[in-house]
CSV table of C-alpha atoms in Angstrom, one decimal:
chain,number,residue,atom,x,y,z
A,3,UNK,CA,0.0,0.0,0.0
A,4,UNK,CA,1.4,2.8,-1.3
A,5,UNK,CA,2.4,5.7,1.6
A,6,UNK,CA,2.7,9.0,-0.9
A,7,UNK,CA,1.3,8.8,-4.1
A,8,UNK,CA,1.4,11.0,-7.1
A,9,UNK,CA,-0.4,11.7,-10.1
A,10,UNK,CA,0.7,11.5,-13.2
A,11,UNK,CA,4.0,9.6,-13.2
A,12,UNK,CA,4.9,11.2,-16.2
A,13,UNK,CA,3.4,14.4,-18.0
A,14,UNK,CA,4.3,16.0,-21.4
A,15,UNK,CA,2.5,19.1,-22.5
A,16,UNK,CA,2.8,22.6,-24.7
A,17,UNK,CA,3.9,25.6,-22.9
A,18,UNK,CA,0.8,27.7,-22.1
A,19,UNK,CA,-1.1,24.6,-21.2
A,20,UNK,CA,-2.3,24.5,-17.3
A,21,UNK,CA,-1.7,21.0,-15.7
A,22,UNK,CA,-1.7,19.6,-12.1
A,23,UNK,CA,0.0,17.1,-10.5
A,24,UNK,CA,-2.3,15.5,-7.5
A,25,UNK,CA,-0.2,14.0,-3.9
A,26,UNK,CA,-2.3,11.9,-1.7
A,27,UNK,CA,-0.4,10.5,1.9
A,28,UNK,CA,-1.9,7.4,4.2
A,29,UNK,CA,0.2,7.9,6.4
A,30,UNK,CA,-1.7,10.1,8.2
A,31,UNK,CA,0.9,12.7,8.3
A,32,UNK,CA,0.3,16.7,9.6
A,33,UNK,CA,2.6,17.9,6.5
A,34,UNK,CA,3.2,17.7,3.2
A,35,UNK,CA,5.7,19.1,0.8
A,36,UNK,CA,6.1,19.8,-2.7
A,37,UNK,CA,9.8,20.0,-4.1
A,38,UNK,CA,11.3,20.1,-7.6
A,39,UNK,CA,14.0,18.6,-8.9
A,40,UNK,CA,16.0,19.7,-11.6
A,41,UNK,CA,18.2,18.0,-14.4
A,42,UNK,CA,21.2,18.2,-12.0
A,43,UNK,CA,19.3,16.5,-9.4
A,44,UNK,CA,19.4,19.5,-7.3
A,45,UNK,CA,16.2,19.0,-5.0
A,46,UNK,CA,14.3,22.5,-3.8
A,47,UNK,CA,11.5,23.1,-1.4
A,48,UNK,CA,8.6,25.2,-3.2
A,49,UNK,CA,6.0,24.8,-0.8
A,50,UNK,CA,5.0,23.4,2.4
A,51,UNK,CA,1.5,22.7,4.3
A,52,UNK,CA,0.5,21.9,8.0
A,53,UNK,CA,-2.8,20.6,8.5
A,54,UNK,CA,-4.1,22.6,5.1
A,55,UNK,CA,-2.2,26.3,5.9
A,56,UNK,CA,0.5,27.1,3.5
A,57,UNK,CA,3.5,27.8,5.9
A,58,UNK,CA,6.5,27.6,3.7
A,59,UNK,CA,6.4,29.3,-0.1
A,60,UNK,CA,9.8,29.5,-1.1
A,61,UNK,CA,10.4,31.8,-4.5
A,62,UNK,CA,8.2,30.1,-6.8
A,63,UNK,CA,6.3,32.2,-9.6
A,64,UNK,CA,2.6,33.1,-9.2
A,65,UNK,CA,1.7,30.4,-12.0
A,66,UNK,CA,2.8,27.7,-9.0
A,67,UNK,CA,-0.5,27.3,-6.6
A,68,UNK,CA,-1.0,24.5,-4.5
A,69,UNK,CA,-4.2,23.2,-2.7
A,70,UNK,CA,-4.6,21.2,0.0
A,71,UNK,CA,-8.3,20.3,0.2
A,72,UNK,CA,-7.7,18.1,3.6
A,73,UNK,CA,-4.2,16.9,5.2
A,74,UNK,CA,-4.0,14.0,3.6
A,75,UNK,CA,-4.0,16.0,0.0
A,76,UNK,CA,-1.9,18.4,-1.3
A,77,UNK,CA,-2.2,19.3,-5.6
A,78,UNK,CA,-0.4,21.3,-7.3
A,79,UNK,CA,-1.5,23.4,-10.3
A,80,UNK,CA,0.8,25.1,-12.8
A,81,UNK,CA,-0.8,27.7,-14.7
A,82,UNK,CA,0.5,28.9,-18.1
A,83,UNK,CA,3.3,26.2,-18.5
A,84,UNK,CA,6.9,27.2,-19.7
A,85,UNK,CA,10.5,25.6,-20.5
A,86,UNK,CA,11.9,25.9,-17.6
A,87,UNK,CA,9.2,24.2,-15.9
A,88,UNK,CA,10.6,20.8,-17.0
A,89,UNK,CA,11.7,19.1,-14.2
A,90,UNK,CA,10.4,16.3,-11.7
A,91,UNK,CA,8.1,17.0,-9.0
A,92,UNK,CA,8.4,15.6,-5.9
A,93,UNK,CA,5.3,15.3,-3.2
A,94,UNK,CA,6.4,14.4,0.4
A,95,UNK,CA,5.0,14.3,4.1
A,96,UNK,CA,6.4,13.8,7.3
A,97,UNK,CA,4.6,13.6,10.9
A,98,UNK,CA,5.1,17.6,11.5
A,99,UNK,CA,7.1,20.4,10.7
A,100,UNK,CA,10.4,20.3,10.8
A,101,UNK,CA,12.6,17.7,12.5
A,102,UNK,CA,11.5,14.5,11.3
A,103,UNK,CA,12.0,12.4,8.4
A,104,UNK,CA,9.9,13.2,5.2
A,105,UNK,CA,8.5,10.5,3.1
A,106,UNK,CA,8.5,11.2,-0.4
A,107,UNK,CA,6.1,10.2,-3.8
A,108,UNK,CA,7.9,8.6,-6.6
A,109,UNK,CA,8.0,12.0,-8.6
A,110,UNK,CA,6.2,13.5,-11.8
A,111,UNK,CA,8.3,13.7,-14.4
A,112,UNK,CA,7.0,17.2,-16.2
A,113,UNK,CA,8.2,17.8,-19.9
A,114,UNK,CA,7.2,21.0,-21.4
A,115,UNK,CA,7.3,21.2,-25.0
B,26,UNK,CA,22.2,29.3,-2.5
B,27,UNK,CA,21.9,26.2,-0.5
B,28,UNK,CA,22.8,25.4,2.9
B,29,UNK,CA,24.0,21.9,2.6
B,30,UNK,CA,26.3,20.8,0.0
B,31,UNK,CA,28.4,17.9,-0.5
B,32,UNK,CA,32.6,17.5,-1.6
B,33,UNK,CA,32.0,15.0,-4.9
B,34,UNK,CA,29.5,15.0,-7.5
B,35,UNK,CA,30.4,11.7,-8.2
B,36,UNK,CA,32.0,8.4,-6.1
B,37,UNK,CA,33.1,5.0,-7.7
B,38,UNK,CA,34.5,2.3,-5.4
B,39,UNK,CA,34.5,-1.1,-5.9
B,40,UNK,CA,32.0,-3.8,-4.8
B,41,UNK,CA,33.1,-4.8,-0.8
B,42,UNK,CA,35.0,-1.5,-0.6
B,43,UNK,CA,33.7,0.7,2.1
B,44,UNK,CA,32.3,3.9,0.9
B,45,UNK,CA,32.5,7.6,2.4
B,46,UNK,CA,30.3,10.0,0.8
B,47,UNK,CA,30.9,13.7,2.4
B,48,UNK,CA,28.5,16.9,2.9
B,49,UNK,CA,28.8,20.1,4.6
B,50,UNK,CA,26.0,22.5,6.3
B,51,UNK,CA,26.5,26.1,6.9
B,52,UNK,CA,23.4,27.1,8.6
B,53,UNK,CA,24.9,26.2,12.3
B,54,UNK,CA,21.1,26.3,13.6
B,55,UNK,CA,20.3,23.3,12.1
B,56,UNK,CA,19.2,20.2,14.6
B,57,UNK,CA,18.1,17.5,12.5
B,58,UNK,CA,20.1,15.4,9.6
B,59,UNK,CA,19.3,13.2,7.0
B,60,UNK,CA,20.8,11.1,4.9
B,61,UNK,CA,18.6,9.6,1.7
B,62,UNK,CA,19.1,7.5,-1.2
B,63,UNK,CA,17.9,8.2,-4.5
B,64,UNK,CA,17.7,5.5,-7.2
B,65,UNK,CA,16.8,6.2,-10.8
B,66,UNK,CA,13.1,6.5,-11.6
B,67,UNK,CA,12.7,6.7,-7.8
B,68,UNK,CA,12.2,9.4,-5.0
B,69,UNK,CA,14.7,9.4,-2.1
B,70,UNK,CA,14.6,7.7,0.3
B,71,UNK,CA,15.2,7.3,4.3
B,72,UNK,CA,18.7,5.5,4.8
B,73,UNK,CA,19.6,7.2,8.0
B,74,UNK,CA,19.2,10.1,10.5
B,75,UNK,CA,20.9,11.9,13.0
B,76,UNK,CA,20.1,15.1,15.3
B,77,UNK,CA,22.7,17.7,16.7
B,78,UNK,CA,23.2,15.9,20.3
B,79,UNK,CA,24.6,13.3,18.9
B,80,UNK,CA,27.8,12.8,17.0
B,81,UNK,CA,27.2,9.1,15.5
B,82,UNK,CA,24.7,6.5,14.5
B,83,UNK,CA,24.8,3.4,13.3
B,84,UNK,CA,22.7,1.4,11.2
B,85,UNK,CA,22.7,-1.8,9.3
B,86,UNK,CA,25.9,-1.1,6.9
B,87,UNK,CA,26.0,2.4,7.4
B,88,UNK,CA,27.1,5.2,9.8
B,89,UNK,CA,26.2,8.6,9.7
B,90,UNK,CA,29.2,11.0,11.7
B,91,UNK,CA,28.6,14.2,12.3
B,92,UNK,CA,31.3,17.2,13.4
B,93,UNK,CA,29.1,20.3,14.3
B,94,UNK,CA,32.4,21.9,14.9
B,95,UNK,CA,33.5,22.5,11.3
B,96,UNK,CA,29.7,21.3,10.3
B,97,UNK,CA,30.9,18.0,8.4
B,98,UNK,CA,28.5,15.3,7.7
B,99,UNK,CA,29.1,11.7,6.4
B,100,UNK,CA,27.6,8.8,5.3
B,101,UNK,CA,29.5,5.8,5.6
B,102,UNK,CA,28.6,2.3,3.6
B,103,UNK,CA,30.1,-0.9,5.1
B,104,UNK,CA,31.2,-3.5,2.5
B,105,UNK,CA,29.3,-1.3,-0.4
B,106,UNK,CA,27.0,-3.8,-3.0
B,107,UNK,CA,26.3,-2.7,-6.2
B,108,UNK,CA,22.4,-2.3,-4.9
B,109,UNK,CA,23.9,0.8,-3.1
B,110,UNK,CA,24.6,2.6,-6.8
B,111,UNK,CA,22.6,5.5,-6.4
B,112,UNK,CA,22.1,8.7,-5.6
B,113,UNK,CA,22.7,9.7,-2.1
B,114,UNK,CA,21.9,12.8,-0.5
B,115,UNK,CA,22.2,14.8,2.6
B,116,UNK,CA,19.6,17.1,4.2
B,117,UNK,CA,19.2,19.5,7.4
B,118,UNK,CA,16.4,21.3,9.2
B,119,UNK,CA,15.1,22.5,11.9
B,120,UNK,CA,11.9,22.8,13.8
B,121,UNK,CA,9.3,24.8,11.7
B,122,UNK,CA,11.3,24.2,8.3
B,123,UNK,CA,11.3,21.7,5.7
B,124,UNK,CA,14.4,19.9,5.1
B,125,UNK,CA,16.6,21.4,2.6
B,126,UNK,CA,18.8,19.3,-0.1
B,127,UNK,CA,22.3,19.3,-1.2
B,128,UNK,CA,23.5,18.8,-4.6
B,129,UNK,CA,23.9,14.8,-4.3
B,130,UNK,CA,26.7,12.4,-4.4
B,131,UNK,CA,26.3,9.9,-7.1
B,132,UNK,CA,27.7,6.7,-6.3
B,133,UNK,CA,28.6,4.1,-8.9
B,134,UNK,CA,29.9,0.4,-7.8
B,135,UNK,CA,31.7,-2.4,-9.9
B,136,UNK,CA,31.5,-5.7,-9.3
C-alpha cells in the first residue's frame, strides 16, 4: 500500500497549457511538501502545508498554486506552462514540521514542450 | 544558495569497498540530519538520520558521523554492493522548516 502517491507519473505538455499534478499520503501525516527537482538532481522546497495552511512558499512564480483540500492531499497546479518548468516533481510528508523524516512520492516527471 | 552541500559530484568504489560519501551544512542552527538515497526513476529515500546531540549513529551497513564543529557530515557504507549505486543525498532542518537538499553524491559500484 502505497504511503505518498502521485499523479501523473509522467506528463508531457505545450507551454501555455495548465496542468496539475495530485499527492495523496496514508500515512496520516500533519505535513506535506512539494519540491522540484531539476536535471542536475538538485532538489528545492517550493511549498509546504501543515494541517491545510501554506506555511512555507519559497520563490516560486505566481503560476505555482498548491491546494490542500484536507491533510491527507496536497495538488499542485501550474498555470501557463513554460520551458523551464521541465523538471520532476516531488510530493512528500512527514509527521510535522520540521525535525523528522519526510516521506517522499515517486516523482512526476514534467516535460514541457 | 543552498545550505547543505556535499565535496564529490560523483564516487566510484569497488564492490566490498567501504564507501565515504561527504557533505557540509552552513546554517549552524540546524538540529536535525538526514541522509537519503535516490535511485533512478525513484524518489529518495530514508537511509539514515541523525540530530545535533549526537555525533554518531549506526545502522545496518551504514554510519552517519557528524562534526558540528567545522559542520561535516558523512555517510558511511560498510562492504558497499552494487544495490547501493545511487544517488545519495544529505539534508538539514530544523523545527518549523522543511528539510533542505544538497546537490547529491552519485555513487557508482563495480562488481
Amino acid at each position: 500500500d502505497t504511503a505518498v502517491s502521485q499523479t501523473p507519473k509522467y506528463l508531457v505538455t505545450q507551454m501555455g497549457n495548465d496542468k496539475s499534478i495530485k499527492c495523496e499520503q496514508n500515512l496520516g501525516h500533519d505535513t506535506m511538501y512539494w519540491y522540484k527537482q531539476d536535471s542536475k538532481k538538485f532538489l528545492k522546497i517550493m511549498f509546504s502545508y501543515n494541517n491545510k495552511e501554506l506555511i512555507i512558499n519559497e520563490t516560486v512564480p505566481n503560476r505555482f498554486s498548491p491546494k490542500s483540500p484536507d491533510k491527507a492531499h496536497l495538488n499542485l497546479h501550474i498555470n501557463s506552462l513554460e520551458l523551464g518548468d521541465s523538471a520532476v516533481y516531488f510530493c512528500a510528508s512527514s509527521p510535522d514540521s520540521g525535525g523528522t523524516e519526510a516521506f517522499f512520492g515517486q516523482g512526476t516527471r514534467l516535460t514541457v514542450v | 544558495g543552498e545550505s547543505v552541500g556535499l565535496h564529490l559530484p560523483t564516487l566510484s568504489v569497488q564492490e566490498g569497498d567501504n564507501s565515504i560519501i561527504n557533505c557540509a551544512y552552513s546554517n549552524s542552527a540546524s538540529d536535525y540530519f538526514i541522509w537519503y538515497k535516490q535511485e533512478s526513476g525513484k524518489g529518495p529515500q530514508f537511509i539514515i538520520d541523525i540530530r545535533s546531540n549526537m555525533d554518531k549513529r549506526q545502522g545496518q551497513r551504514v554510519t552517519v558521523l557528524l562534526n558540528k564543529t567545522v559542520k561535516h557530515l558523512s555517510l558511511q557504507i560498510a562492504a558497499t554492493q552494487p544495490g547501493d549505486s545511487a544517488v545519495y543525498f544529505c539534508a538539514e532542518n530544523q523545527a518549523g522548516t522543511a528539510l533542505i537538499f544538497g546537490k547529491g553524491t552519485t555513487l557508482s559500484v563495480s562488481s
